[in-house]
GROMACS .gro file of C-alpha atoms in nm:
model
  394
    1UNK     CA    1  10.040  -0.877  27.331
    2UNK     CA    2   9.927  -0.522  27.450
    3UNK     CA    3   9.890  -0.389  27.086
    4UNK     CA    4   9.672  -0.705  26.975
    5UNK     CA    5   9.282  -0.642  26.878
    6UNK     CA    6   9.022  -0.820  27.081
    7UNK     CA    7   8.970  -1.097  26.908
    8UNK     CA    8   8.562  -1.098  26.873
    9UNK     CA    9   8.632  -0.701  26.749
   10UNK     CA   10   8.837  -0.852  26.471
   11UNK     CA   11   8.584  -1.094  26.382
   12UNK     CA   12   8.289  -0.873  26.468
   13UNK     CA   13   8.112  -1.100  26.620
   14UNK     CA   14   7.963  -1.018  26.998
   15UNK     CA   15   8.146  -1.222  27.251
   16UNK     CA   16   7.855  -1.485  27.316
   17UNK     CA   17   7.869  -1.585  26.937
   18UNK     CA   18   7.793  -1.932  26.858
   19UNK     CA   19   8.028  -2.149  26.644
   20UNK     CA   20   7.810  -2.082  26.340
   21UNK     CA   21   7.800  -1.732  26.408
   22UNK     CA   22   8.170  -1.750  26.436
   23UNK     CA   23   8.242  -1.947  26.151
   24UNK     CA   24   8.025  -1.774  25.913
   25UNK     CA   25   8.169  -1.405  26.033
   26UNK     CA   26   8.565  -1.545  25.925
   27UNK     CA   27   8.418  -1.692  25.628
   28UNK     CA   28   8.327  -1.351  25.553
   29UNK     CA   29   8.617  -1.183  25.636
   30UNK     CA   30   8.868  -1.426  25.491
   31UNK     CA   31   8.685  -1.430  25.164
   32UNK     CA   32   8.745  -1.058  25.135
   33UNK     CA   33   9.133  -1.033  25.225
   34UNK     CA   34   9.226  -1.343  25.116
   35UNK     CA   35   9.615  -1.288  24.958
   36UNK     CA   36   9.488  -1.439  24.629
   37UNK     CA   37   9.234  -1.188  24.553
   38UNK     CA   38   9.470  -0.893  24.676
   39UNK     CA   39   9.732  -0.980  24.515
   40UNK     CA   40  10.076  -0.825  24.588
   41UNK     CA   41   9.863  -0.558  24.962
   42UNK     CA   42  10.033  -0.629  25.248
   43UNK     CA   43   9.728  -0.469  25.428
   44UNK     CA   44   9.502  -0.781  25.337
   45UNK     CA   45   9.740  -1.040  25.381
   46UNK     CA   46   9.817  -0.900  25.740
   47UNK     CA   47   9.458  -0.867  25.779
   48UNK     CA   48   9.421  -1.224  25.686
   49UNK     CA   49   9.676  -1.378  25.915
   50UNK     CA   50   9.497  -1.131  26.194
   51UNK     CA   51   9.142  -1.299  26.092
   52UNK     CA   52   9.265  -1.670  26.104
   53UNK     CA   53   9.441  -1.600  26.423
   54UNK     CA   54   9.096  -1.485  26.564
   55UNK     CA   55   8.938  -1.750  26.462
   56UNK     CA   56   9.207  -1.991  26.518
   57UNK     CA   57   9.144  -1.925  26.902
   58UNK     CA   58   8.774  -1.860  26.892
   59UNK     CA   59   8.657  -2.206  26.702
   60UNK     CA   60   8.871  -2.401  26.964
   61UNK     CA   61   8.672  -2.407  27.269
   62UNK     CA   62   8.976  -2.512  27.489
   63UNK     CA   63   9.168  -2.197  27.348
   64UNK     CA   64   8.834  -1.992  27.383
   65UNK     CA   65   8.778  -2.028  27.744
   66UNK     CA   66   9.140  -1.935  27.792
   67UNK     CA   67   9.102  -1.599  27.645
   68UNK     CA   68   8.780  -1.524  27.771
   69UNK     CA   69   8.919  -1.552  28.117
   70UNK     CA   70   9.294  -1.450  28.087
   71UNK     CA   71   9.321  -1.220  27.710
   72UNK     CA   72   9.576  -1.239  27.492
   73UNK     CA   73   9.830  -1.384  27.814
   74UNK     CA   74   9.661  -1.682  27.866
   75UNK     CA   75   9.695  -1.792  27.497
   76UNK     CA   76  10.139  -1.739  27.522
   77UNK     CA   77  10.084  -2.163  27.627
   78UNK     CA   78   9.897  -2.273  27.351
   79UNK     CA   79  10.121  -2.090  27.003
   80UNK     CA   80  10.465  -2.088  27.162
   81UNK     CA   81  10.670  -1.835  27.249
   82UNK     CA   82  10.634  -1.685  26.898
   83UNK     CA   83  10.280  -1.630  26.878
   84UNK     CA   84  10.010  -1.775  26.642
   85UNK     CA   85  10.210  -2.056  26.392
   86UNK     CA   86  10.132  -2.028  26.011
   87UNK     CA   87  10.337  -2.261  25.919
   88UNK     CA   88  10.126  -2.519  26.026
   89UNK     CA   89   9.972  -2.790  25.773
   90UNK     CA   90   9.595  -2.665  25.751
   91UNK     CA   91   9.549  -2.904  25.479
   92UNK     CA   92   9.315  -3.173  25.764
   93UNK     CA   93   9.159  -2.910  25.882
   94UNK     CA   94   8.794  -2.974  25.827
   95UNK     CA   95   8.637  -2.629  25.939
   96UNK     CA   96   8.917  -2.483  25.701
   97UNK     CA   97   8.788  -2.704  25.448
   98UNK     CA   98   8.441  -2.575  25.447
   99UNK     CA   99   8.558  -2.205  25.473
  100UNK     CA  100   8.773  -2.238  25.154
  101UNK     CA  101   8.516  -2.443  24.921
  102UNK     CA  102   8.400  -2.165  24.898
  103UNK     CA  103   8.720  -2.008  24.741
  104UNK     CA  104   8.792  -2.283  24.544
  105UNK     CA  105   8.465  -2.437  24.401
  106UNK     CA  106   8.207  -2.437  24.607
  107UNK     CA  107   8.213  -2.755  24.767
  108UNK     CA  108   8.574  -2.798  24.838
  109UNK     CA  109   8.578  -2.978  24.486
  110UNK     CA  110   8.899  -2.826  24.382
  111UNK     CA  111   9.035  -2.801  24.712
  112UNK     CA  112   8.996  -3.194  24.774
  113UNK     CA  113   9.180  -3.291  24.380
  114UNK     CA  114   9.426  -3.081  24.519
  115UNK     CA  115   9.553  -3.212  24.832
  116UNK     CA  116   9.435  -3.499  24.679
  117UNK     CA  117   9.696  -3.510  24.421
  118UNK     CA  118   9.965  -3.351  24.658
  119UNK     CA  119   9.916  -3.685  24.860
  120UNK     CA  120   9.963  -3.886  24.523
  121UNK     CA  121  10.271  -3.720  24.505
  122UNK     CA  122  10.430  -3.765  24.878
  123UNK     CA  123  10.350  -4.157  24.802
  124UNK     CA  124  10.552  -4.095  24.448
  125UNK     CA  125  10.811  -3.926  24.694
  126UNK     CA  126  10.856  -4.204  24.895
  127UNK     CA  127  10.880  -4.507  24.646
  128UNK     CA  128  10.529  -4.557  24.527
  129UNK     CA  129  10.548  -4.442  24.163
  130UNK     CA  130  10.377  -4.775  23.989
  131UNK     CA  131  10.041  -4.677  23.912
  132UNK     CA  132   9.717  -4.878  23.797
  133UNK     CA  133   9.639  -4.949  23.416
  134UNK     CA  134   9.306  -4.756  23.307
  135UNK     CA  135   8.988  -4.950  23.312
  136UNK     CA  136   8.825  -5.024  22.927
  137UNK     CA  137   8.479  -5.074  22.836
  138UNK     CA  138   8.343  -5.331  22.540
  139UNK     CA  139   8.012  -5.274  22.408
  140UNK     CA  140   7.916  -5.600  22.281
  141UNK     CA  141   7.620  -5.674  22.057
  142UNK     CA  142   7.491  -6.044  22.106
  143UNK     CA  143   7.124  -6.270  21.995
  144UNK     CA  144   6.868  -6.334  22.200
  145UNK     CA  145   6.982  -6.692  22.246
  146UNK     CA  146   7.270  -6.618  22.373
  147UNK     CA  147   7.140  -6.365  22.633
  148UNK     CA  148   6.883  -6.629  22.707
  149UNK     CA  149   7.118  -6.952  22.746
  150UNK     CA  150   7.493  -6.835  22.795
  151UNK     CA  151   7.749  -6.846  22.544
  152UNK     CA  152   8.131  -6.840  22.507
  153UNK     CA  153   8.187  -6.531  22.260
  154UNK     CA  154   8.563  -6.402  22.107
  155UNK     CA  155   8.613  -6.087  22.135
  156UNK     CA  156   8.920  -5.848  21.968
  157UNK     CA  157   8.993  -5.533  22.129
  158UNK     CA  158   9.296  -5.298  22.112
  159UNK     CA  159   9.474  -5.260  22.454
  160UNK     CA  160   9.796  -5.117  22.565
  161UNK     CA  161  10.019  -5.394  22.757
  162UNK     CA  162  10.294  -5.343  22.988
  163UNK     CA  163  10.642  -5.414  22.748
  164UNK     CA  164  10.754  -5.749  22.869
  165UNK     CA  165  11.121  -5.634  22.746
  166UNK     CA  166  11.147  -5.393  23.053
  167UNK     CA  167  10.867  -5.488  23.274
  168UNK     CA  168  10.686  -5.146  23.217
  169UNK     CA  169  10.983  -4.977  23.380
  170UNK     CA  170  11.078  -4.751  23.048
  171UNK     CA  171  11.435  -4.826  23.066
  172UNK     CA  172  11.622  -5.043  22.863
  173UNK     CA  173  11.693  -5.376  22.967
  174UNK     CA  174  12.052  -5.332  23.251
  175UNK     CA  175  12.032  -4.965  23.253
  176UNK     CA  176  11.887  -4.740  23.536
  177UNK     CA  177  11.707  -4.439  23.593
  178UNK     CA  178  11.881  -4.155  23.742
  179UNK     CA  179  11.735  -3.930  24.032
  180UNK     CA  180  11.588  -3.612  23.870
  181UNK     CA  181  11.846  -3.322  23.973
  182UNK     CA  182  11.590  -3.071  23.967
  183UNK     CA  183  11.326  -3.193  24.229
  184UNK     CA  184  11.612  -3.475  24.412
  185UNK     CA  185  11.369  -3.728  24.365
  186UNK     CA  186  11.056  -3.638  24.537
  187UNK     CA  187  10.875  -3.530  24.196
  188UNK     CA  188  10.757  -3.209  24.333
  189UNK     CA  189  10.877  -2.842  24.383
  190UNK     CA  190  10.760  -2.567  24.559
  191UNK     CA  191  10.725  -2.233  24.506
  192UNK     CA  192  10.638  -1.955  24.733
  193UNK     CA  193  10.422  -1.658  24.699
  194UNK     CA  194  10.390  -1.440  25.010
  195UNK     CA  195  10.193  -1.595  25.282
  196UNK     CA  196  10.081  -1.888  25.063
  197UNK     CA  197  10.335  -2.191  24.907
  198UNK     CA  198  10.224  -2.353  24.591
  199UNK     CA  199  10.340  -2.723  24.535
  200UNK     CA  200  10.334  -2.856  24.175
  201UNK     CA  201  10.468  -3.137  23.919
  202UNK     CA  202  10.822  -3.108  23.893
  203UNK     CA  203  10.880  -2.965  23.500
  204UNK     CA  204  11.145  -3.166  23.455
  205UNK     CA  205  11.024  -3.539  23.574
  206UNK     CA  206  10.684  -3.508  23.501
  207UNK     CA  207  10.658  -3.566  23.910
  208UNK     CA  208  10.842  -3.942  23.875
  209UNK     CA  209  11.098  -3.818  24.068
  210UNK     CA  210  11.360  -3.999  23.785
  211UNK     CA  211  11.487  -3.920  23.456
  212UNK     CA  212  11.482  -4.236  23.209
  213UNK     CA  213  11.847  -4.157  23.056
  214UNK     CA  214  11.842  -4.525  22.801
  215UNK     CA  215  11.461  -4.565  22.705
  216UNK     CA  216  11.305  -4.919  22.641
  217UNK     CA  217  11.349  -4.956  22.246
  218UNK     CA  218  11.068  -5.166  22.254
  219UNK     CA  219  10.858  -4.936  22.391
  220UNK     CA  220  11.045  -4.606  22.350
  221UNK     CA  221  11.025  -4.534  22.762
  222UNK     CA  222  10.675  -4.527  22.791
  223UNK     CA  223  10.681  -4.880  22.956
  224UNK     CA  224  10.354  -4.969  22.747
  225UNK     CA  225  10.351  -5.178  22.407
  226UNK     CA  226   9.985  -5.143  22.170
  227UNK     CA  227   9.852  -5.490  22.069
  228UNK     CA  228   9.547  -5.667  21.988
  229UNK     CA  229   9.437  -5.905  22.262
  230UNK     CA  230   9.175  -6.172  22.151
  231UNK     CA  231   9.001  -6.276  22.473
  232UNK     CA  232   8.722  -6.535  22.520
  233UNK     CA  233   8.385  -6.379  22.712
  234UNK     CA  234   8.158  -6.623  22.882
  235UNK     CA  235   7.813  -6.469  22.866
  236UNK     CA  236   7.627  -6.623  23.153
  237UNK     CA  237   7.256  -6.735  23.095
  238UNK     CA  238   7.010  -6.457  23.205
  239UNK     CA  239   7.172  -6.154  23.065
  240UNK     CA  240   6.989  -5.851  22.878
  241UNK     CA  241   7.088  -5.522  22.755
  242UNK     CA  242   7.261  -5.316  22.969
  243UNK     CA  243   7.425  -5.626  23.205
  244UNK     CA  244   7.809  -5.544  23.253
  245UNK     CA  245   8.078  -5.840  23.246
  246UNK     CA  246   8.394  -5.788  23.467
  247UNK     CA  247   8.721  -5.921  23.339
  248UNK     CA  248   8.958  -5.815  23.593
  249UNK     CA  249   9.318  -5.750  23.492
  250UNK     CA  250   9.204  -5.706  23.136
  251UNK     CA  251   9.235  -5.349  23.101
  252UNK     CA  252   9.513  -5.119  23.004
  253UNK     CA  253   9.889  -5.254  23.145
  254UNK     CA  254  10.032  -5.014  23.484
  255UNK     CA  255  10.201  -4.748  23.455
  256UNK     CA  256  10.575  -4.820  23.557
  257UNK     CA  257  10.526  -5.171  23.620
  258UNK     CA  258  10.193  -5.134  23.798
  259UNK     CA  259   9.836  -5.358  23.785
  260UNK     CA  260   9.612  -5.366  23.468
  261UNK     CA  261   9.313  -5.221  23.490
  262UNK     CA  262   8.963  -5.416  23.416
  263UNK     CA  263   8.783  -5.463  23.128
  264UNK     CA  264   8.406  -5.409  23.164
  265UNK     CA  265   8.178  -5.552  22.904
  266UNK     CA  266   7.850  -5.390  22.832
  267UNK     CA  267   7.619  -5.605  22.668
  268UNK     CA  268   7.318  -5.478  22.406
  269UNK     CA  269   7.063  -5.764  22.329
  270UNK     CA  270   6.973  -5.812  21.906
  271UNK     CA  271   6.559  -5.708  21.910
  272UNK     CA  272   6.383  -6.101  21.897
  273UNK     CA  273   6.104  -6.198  21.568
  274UNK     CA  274   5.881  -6.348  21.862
  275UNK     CA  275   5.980  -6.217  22.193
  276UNK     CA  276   5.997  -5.925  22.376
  277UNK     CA  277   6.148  -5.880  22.701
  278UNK     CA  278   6.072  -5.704  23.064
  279UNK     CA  279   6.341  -5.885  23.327
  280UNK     CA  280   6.294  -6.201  23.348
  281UNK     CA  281   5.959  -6.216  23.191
  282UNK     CA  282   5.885  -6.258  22.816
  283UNK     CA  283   5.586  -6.156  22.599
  284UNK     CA  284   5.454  -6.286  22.235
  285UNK     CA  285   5.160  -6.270  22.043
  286UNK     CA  286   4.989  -6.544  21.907
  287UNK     CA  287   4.760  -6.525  21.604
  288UNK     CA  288   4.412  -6.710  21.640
  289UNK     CA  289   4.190  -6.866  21.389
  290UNK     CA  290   3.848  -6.725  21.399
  291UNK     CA  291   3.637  -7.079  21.530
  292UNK     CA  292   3.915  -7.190  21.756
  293UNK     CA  293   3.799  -6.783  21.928
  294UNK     CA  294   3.446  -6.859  21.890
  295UNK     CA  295   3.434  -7.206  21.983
  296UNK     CA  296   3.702  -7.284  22.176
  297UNK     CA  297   4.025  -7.538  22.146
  298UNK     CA  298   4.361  -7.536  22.185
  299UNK     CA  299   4.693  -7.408  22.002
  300UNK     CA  300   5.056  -7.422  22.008
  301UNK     CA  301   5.295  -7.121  22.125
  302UNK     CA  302   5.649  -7.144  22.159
  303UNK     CA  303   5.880  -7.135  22.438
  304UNK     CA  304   6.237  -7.091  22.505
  305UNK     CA  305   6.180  -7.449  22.599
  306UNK     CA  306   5.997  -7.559  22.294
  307UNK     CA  307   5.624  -7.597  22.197
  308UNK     CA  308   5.392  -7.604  22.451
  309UNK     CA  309   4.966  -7.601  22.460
  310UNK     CA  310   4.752  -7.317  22.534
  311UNK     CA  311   4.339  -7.400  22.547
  312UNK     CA  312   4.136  -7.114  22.520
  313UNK     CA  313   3.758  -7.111  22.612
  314UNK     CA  314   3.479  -7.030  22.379
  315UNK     CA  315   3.420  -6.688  22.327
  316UNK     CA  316   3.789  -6.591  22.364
  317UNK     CA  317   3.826  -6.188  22.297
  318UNK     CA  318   4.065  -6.109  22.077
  319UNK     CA  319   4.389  -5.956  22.320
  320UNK     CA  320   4.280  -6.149  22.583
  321UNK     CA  321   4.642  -6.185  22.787
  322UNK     CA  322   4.715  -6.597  22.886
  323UNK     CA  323   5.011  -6.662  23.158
  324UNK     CA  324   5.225  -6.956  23.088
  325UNK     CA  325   5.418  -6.947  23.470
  326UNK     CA  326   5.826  -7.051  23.454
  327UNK     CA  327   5.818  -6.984  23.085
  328UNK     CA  328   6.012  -6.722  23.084
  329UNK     CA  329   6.441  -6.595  23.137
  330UNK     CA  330   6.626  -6.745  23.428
  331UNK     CA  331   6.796  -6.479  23.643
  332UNK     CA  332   7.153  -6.377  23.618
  333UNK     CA  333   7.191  -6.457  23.989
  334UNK     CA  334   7.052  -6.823  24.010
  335UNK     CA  335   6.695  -6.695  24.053
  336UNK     CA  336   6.408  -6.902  23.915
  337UNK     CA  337   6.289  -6.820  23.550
  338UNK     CA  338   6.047  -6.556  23.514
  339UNK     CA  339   5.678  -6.596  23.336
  340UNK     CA  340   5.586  -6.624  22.924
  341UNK     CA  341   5.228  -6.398  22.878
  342UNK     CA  342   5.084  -6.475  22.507
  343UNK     CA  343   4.859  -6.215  22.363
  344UNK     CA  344   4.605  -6.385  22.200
  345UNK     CA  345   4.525  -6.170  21.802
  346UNK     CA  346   4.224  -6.341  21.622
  347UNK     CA  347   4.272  -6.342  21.313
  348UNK     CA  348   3.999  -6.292  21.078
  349UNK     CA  349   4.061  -6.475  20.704
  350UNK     CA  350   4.031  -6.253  20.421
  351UNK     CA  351   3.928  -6.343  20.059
  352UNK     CA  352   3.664  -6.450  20.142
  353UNK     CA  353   3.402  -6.633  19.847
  354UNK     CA  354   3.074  -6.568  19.739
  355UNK     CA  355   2.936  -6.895  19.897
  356UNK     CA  356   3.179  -6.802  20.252
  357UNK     CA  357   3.026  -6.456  20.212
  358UNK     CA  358   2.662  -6.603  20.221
  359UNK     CA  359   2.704  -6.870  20.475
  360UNK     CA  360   2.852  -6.594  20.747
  361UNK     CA  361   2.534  -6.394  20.667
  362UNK     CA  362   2.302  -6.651  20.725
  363UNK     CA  363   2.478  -6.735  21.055
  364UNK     CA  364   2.541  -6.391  21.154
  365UNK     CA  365   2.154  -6.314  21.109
  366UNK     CA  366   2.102  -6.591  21.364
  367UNK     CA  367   2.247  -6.418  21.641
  368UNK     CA  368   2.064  -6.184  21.879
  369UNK     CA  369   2.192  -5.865  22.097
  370UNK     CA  370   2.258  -6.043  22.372
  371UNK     CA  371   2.535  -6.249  22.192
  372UNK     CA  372   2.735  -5.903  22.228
  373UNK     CA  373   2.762  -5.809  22.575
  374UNK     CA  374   3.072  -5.597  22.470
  375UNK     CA  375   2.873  -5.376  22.190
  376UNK     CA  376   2.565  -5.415  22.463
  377UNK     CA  377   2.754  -5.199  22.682
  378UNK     CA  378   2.945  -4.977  22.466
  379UNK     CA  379   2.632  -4.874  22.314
  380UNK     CA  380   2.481  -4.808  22.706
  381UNK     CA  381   2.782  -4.587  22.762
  382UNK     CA  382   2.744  -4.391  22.453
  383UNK     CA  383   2.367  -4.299  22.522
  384UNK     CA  384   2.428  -4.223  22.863
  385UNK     CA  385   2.696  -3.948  22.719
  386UNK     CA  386   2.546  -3.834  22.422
  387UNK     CA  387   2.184  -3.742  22.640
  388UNK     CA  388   2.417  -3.516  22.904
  389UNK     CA  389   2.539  -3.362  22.580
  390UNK     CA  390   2.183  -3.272  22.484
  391UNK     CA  391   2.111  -2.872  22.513
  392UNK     CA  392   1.880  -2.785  22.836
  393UNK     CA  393   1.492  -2.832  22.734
  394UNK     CA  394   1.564  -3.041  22.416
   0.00000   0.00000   0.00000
C-alpha cells in the first residue's frame, strides 16, 4: 500500500473536487490510456487500471471518506485482501456508462446494443431461444367511400409462416437438435485480450446454442415456410390517409417456434371529384347561377348524407364560404361528425346573344355607384396609395 499514488494526484484533481470535477478528470484520463487505443503498452493499460482504481474510490462517497481519513489502509475492507477487483461486472454501472459513450458513440449508443445483445444471449443461454416474428407493413390504397363509411376489404400479401411440419423448430419431425460442442450450449464464446474480454456469437451455432443435425424438409431448417396469406381488413368508418390498422399476429411466423409479429396497415385515401378533406371536416364548391347571386334563392349541394338545401341571400359574393354543421366525417374514435363548408362560385353564362347582350346593358346602365360597395372601396384604397406615391410638390 506504501508504493500506491495518492489517489487525487493520479486523477489530478485537488482533494476538495466535486463529483463533476472528478468524473470529468477520469473521463479524461481514461479516454487517453484506454487499452483499446494503446493497443498491445502495458504502460497505459496499467495506467488505466491505476485511473479506475482512483476513481473507483473517489466517486463512492462511503469509500471516499475512508481514504480521506485513513489512506490507502482504510480502503484493505472495502476490495479484499487483494486490492482493487477488475473482475467485477461494470456492465450496470451507470457513471461507467456515461464515461464510455464517449468511447463508443457518443451517447452510450453502441455501448447499450451491446450489453444489450449480450443479455439476449444469457436468455438464449438459459432456454429462451424462440424469438418474435418481424412486424410487416401494408400500404393500402382505398375510395373515399370507404374511408368515409367502413368497409370489409381482401387483401393478399406475401408472409413467411412458421412450418406447421416442425412447429418452427428446424428439425425434422422425431429428430433432435444436438448441443453445439463448440460453445456447450450457451451460444456465446469469449475471448480475451489483455485487461478487456470480448463476448461474441458463437461461429459455429450462430449463438442458438444447438446444431440442427436432420433439417425440416419442409422448410430446409429454417423453421419458416413462404406463402400467400389472403386476409380480410375491416376499414372502420372515419379513416383518412395516413390512419394505421393493427392486425396482431399477422406478421412474419417466430423464429424457432416463437409469436408472429403484427401486420400494420397504412391506409392512403383515392383524391374525391367533390370533396376535399381536413379531419373530420369536408369542403366543396358549388357553382351558382348568376340571378339566384343577385337575387337570392336556394340550391342543392350534396352530402355524404344526400342532398340537402342551402338559401343564399341577395347579393351573395361570389366565394362567399356557407357552413352546413354535422355534415361532415365521423371520427375514428366514436366522435361526432365534423362540419361540410360549400364555397359558393357564381357562375357567369357565356354565349351570350345579341338581344341577352342588349338587355344586360340596358339593366347594367340602371345601376348607380353605390350598387358596388366592393369597387366603392377598392377604388378609395387605390387613390389613397397612388397620391402617397405622388413626387413631393406635384
Amino acid at each position: 500500500m506504501a508504493t500506491k499514488r495518492d489517489y487525487y494526484e493520479v486523477l489530478n484533481v485537488s482533494r476538495n473536487a466535486g463529483e463533476d470535477e472528478i468524473k470529468k478528470a477520469y473521463r479524461k484520463l481514461a479516454l487517453q490510456h484506454h487499452p483499446d487505443r494503446n493497443a498491445g503498452n502495458k504502460a497505459a493499460e496499467e495506467k488505466f487500471k491505476e485511473l479506475s482504481e482512483a476513481y473507483e474510490v473517489l466517486n463512492d462517497p462511503q469509500k471516499r471518506q475512508q481514504y480521506d481519513q485513513f489512506g490507502h489502509a482504510g480502503l484493505r475492507s472495502s476490495f479484499g485482501p487483494g486490492g482493487f477487483d477488475f473482475s467485477r461486472d461494470f456492465t450496470h454501472g451507470a457513471d461507467l456508462h456515461d464515461i464510455f459513450g464517449d468511447l463508443f458513440g457518443g451517447s452510450g449508443g453502441m455501448f447499450e446494443e451491446f450489453f444489450g445483445r449480450a443479455g439476449a444471449r444469457r436468455g438464449a443461454a438459459n432456454g429462451s431461444r424462440a424469438a418474435r416474428g418481424a412486424d410487416l407493413r401494408f400500404d393500402l390504397e382505398i375510395d373515399f367511400e370507404a374511408s368515409v363509411f367502413g368497409q370489409e376489404h381482401e387483401i393478399t400479401l406475401p408472409v413467411s409462416e412458421t412450418c406447421s411440419a416442425c412447429n418452427g423448430t428446424g428439425s425434422e419431425p422425431g429428430r433432435q437438435k444436438e448441443t453445439c460442442r463448440h460453445c456447450h450450449g450457451r451460444g456465446v464464446v469469449v475471448t480475451s485480450s489483455g485487461f478487456f474480454h470480448v463476448q461474441q456469437d458463437c461461429p459455429s451455432c450462430g449463438g442458438r446454442g444447438e446444431i440442427i443435425v436432420h433439417p425440416c424438409r419442409a422448410c430446409r431448417g429454417t423453421g419458416l415456410i413462404k406463402n400467400r396469406k389472403q386476409l380480410t381488413l375491416k376499414i372502420p368508418p372515419g379513416v383518412e390517409t395516413g390512419s394505421r390498422l393493427r392486425l396482431s399476429g399477422r406478421g412474419e411466423g417466430g423464429v424457432r417456434g416463437g409469436p408472429a409479429g403484427d401486420l400494420y396497415v397504412i391506409l392512403h385515401v383515392r383524391p374525391h371529384s367533390l370533396f376535399q378533406r381536413e379531419g373530420r371536416d369536408l369542403f366543396c364548391e358549388a357553382p351558382v347561377p348568376l340571378d339566384v347571386a343577385l337575387l337570392g334563392g336556394e340550391i342543392q349541394v350534396p352530402t355524404i348524407e344526400g342532398w340537402a338545401s342551402l338559401k343564399l341571400a341577395p347579393g351573395t359574393e361570389n366565394g362567399k364560404l356557407f357552413r352546413l354543421r354535422g355534415k361532415g366525417v365521423p371520427g375514428i374514435s366514436g366522435e361526432g361528425p365534423g362540419d361540410l363548408h360549400v364555397r359558393v362560385v357564381v357562375e357567369v353564362p357565356r354565349d351570350l346573344s345579341g338581344m341577352q347582350k342588349r338587355k344586360l346593358k340596358e339593366f347594367m346602365d340602371t345601376c348607380v355607384a353605390g350598387q358596388y360597395p366592393a369597387r366603392n372601396q377598392f377604388r378609395k384604397h387605390a387613390e389613397e396609395f397612388m397620391g402617397r406615391r405622388q413626387p413631393a410638390g406635384k
